[in-house]
C-alpha cells in the first residue's frame, strides 16, 4: 500500500477527520472510531510504516516517541495511576486491520489478561 492510499496517512495529513487529542512534530493521536474501552486512543507516526516487521533500527526514535505520547495521553485522560495498556498489533493473527503502525492506548476499565 502506498502512503496516498493509507487511511492513517490521510488522518495524519488532516485529509480525513479524526478526534485528535495529541500532536507533536512526528506523531499524532486520535480517538478510535470503535472504542473498546472508555479511553481508546491510537498513536501513530506521521510517516508511513506498515507494520512492526517493517521497523528499522533508525525508527527507534519514533517508536520511543509513540510511547512518550501514550504516557502523556494517559495523564491527560486521568488513567495513568489506575493503569492502562499500550499495544500494537502486527499482521493478521494479531488482528491488524490498518497497515500503518499504531499504538492502542486503552484504559478506563479493568482490562483482562491474557487478551483474546
Ligand atoms: P488494528 O485492528 O489494525 O490494530 O486497529 C485499527 C483500529 O483503527 C481499530 O481499532 C479501528 O476501530 C480503528 N479505525 C479504523 N478506521 C478508523 C477511522 O477511520 N477513524 C478512527 N478514528 N479509527 C479507525
Ligand atoms: Zn500510512
GROMACS .gro file of C-alpha atoms in nm, residues 7-51:
model
   45
    7UNK     CA    1  -0.619   0.578   0.590
    8UNK     CA    2  -0.389   0.679   0.876
    9UNK     CA    3  -0.159   0.879   0.645
   10UNK     CA    4  -0.473   1.071   0.542
   11UNK     CA    5  -0.567   1.129   0.906
   12UNK     CA    6  -0.209   1.240   0.984
   13UNK     CA    7  -0.228   1.486   0.694
   14UNK     CA    8  -0.569   1.618   0.805
   15UNK     CA    9  -0.736   1.493   0.486
   16UNK     CA   10  -0.975   1.274   0.687
   17UNK     CA   11  -1.128   1.399   1.009
   18UNK     CA   12  -1.043   1.240   1.342
   19UNK     CA   13  -1.080   1.342   1.705
   20UNK     CA   14  -0.715   1.441   1.753
   21UNK     CA   15  -0.613   1.477   2.118
   22UNK     CA   16  -0.233   1.496   2.094
   23UNK     CA   17   0.015   1.604   1.831
   24UNK     CA   18   0.390   1.655   1.806
   25UNK     CA   19   0.620   1.708   1.507
   26UNK     CA   20   0.638   1.335   1.441
   27UNK     CA   21   0.330   1.169   1.595
   28UNK     CA   22  -0.043   1.229   1.618
   29UNK     CA   23  -0.302   1.063   1.843
   30UNK     CA   24  -0.676   1.043   1.796
   31UNK     CA   25  -0.973   0.858   1.944
   32UNK     CA   26  -1.053   0.517   1.797
   33UNK     CA   27  -1.375   0.522   1.592
   34UNK     CA   28  -1.487   0.194   1.756
   35UNK     CA   29  -1.365   0.227   2.116
   36UNK     CA   30  -1.305  -0.091   2.317
   37UNK     CA   31  -1.265   0.094   2.649
   38UNK     CA   32  -1.371   0.434   2.791
   39UNK     CA   33  -1.034   0.565   2.670
   40UNK     CA   34  -0.922   0.416   2.338
   41UNK     CA   35  -0.671   0.632   2.157
   42UNK     CA   36  -0.447   0.546   1.861
   43UNK     CA   37  -0.097   0.694   1.849
   44UNK     CA   38   0.059   0.692   1.501
   45UNK     CA   39   0.378   0.818   1.344
   46UNK     CA   40   0.306   1.086   1.082
   47UNK     CA   41   0.542   0.898   0.850
   48UNK     CA   42   0.409   0.577   0.695
   49UNK     CA   43   0.538   0.249   0.842
   50UNK     CA   44   0.318  -0.054   0.759
   51UNK     CA   45   0.384  -0.299   1.042
   0.00000   0.00000   0.00000
